[in-house]
PDB file of C-alpha atoms in Angstrom:
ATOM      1  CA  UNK O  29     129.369  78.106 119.040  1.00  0.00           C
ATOM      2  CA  UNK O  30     129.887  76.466 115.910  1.00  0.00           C
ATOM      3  CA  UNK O  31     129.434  77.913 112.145  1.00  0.00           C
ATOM      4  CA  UNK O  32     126.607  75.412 111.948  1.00  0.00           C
ATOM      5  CA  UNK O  33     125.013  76.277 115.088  1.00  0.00           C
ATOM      6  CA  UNK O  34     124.979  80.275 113.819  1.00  0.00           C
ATOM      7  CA  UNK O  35     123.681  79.185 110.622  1.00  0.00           C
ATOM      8  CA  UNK O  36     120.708  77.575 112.571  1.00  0.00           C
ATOM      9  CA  UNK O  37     119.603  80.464 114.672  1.00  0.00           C
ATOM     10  CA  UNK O  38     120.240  82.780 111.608  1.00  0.00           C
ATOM     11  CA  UNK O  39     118.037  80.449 109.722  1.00  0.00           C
ATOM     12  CA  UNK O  40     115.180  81.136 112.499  1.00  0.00           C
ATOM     13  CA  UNK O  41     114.878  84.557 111.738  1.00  0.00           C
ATOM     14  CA  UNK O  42     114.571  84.284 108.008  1.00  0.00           C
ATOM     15  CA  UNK O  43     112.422  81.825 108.144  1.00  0.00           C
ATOM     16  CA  UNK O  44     108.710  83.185 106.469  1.00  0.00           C
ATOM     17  CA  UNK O  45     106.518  82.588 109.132  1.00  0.00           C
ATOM     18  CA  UNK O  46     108.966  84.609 111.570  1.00  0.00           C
ATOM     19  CA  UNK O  47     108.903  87.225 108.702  1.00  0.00           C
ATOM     20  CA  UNK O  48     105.308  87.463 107.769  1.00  0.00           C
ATOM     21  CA  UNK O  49     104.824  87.841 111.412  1.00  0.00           C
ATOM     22  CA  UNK O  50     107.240  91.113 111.932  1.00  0.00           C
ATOM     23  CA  UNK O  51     105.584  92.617 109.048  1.00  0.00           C
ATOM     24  CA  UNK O  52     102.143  91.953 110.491  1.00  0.00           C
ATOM     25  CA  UNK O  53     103.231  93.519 113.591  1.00  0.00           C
ATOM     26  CA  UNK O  54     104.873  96.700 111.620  1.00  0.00           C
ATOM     27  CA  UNK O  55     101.970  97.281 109.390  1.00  0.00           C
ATOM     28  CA  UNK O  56      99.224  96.891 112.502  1.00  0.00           C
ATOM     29  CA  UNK O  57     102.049  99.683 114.284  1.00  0.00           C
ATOM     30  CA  UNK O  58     103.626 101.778 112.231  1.00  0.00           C
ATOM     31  CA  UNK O  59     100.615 104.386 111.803  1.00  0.00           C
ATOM     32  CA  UNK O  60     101.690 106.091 115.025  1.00  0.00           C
ATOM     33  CA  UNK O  61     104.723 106.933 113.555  1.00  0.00           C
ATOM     34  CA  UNK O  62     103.998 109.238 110.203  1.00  0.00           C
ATOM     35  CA  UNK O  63     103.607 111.961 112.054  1.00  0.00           C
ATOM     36  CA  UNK O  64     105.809 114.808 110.890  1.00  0.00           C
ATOM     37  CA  UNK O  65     106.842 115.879 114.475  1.00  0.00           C
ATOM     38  CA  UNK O  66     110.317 114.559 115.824  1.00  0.00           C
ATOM     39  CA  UNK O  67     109.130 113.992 119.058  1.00  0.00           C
ATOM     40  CA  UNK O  68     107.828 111.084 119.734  1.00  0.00           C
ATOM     41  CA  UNK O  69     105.310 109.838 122.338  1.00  0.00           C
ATOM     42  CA  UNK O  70     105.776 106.722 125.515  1.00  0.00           C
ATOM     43  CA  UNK O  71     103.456 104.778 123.004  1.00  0.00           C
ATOM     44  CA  UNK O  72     106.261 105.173 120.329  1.00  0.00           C
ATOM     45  CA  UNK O  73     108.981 103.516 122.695  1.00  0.00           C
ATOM     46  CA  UNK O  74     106.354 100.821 123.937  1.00  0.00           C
ATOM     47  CA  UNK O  75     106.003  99.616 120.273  1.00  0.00           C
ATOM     48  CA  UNK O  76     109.933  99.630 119.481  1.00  0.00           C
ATOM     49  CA  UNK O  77     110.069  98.053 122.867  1.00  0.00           C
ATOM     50  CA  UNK O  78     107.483  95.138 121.901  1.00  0.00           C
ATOM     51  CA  UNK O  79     109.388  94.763 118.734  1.00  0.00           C
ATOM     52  CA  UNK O  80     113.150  94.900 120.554  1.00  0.00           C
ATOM     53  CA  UNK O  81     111.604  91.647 122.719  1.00  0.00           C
ATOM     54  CA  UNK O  82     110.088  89.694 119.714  1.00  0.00           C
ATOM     55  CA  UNK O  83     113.474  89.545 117.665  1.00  0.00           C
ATOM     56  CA  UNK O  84     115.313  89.322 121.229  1.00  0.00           C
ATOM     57  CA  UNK O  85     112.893  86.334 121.829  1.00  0.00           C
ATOM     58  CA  UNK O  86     113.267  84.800 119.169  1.00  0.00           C
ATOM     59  CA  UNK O  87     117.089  84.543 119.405  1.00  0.00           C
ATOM     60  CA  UNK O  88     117.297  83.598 122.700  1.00  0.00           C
ATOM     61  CA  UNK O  89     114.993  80.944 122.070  1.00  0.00           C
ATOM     62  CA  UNK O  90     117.079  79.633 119.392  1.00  0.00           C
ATOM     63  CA  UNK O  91     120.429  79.922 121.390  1.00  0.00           C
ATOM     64  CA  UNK O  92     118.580  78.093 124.009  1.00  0.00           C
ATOM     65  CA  UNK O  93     117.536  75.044 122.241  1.00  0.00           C
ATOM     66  CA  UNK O  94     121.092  74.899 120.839  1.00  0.00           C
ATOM     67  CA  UNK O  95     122.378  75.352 124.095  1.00  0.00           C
ATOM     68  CA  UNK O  96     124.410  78.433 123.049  1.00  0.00           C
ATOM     69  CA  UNK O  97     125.288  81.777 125.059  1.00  0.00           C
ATOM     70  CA  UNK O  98     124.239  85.072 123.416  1.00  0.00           C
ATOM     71  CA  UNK O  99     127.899  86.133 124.483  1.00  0.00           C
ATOM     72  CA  UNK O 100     129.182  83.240 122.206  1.00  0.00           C
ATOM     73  CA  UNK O 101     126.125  84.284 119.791  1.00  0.00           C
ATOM     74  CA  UNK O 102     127.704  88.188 119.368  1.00  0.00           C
ATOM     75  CA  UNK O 103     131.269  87.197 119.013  1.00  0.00           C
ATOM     76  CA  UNK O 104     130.871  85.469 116.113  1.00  0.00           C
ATOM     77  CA  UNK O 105     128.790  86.872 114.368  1.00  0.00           C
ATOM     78  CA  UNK O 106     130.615  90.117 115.079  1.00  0.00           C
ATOM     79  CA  UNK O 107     134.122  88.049 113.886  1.00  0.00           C
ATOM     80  CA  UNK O 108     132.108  87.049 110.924  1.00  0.00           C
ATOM     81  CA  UNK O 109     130.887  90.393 109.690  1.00  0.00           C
ATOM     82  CA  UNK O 110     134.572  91.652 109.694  1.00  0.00           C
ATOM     83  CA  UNK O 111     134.998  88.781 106.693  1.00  0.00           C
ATOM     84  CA  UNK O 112     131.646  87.784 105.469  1.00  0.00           C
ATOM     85  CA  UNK O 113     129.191  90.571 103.779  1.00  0.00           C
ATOM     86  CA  UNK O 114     126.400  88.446 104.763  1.00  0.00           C
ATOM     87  CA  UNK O 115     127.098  88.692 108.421  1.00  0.00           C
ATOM     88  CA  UNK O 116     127.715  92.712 108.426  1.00  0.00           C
ATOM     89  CA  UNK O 117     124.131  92.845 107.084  1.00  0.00           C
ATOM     90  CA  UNK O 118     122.994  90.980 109.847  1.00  0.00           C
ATOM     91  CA  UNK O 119     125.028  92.834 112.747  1.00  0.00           C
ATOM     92  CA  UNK O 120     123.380  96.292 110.448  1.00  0.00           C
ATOM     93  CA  UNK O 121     119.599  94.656 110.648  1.00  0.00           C
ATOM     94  CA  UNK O 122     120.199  93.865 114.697  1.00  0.00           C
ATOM     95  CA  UNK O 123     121.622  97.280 114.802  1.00  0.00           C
ATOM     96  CA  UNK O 124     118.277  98.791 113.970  1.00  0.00           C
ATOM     97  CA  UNK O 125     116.628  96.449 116.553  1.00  0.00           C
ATOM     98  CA  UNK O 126     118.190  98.310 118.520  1.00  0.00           C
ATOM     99  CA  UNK O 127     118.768 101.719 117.263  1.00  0.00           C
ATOM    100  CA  UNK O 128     115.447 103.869 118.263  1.00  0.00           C
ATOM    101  CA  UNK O 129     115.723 106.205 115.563  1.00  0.00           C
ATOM    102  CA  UNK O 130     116.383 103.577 112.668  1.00  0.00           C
ATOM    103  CA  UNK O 131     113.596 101.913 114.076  1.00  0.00           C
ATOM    104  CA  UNK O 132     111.072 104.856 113.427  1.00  0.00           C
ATOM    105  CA  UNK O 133     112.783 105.338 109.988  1.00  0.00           C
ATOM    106  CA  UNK O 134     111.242 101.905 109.693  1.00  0.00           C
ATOM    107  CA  UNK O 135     108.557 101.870 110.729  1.00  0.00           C
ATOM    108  CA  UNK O 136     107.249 105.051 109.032  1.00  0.00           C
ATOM    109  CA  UNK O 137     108.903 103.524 105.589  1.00  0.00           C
ATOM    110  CA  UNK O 138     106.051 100.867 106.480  1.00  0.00           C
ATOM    111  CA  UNK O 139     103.675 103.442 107.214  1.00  0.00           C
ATOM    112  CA  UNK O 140     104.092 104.679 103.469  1.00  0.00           C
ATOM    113  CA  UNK O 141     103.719 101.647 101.630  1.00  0.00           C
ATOM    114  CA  UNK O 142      99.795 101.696 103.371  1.00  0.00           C
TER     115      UNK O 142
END
């Protein structure tokens, strides 16, 4: 995968429209999650579930028109972050795809700002 190619599919997920429409997504969802309670419900995981598959989506979509591996995809921008401040960010913000419990932190940080 070339430095170019990363820059591309990084350049998908910034892009506004892809933005405005994870925000939509977190404000229309992230009611459920104010409650004060630490346990959480099957309707909690189904949301961080739907939102795991949109930013999944949308980088397998990009690797896909660019004819890249999401093996290829991690390595670099794993090699990356080690140099490039920019690129530790990144591996951070995909860890909290991920990560159930920064996900809730999330989403009820969204919850607030309603």
């Amino acid at each position: 995968m070339s430095d170019e190619q990363l820059e591309a599919v990084l350049g998908r997920l910034v892009e506004d429209k892809f933005l405005n429409f994870l925000d939509t997504f977190k404000t229309k969802n992230s009611a459920i999650f104010l409650s004060t309670s630490d346990e959480f419900t099957l309707k909690h995981t189904e949301v961080h579930m739907q939102y795991k598959r949109l930013v999944e989506g949308r980088i397998e979509s990009s690797l896909k028109t660019l004819g890249c591996t999401s093996s290829d995809f991690i390595k670099q921008v794993v090699d990356k972050a080690k140099t490039d401040e920019r690129y530790s960010d990144f591996v951070e913000s995909l860890s909290s795809v991920e990560d159930f419990g920064a996900f809730t932190v999330m989403m009820r940080q969204k919850a607030a700002e309603a």
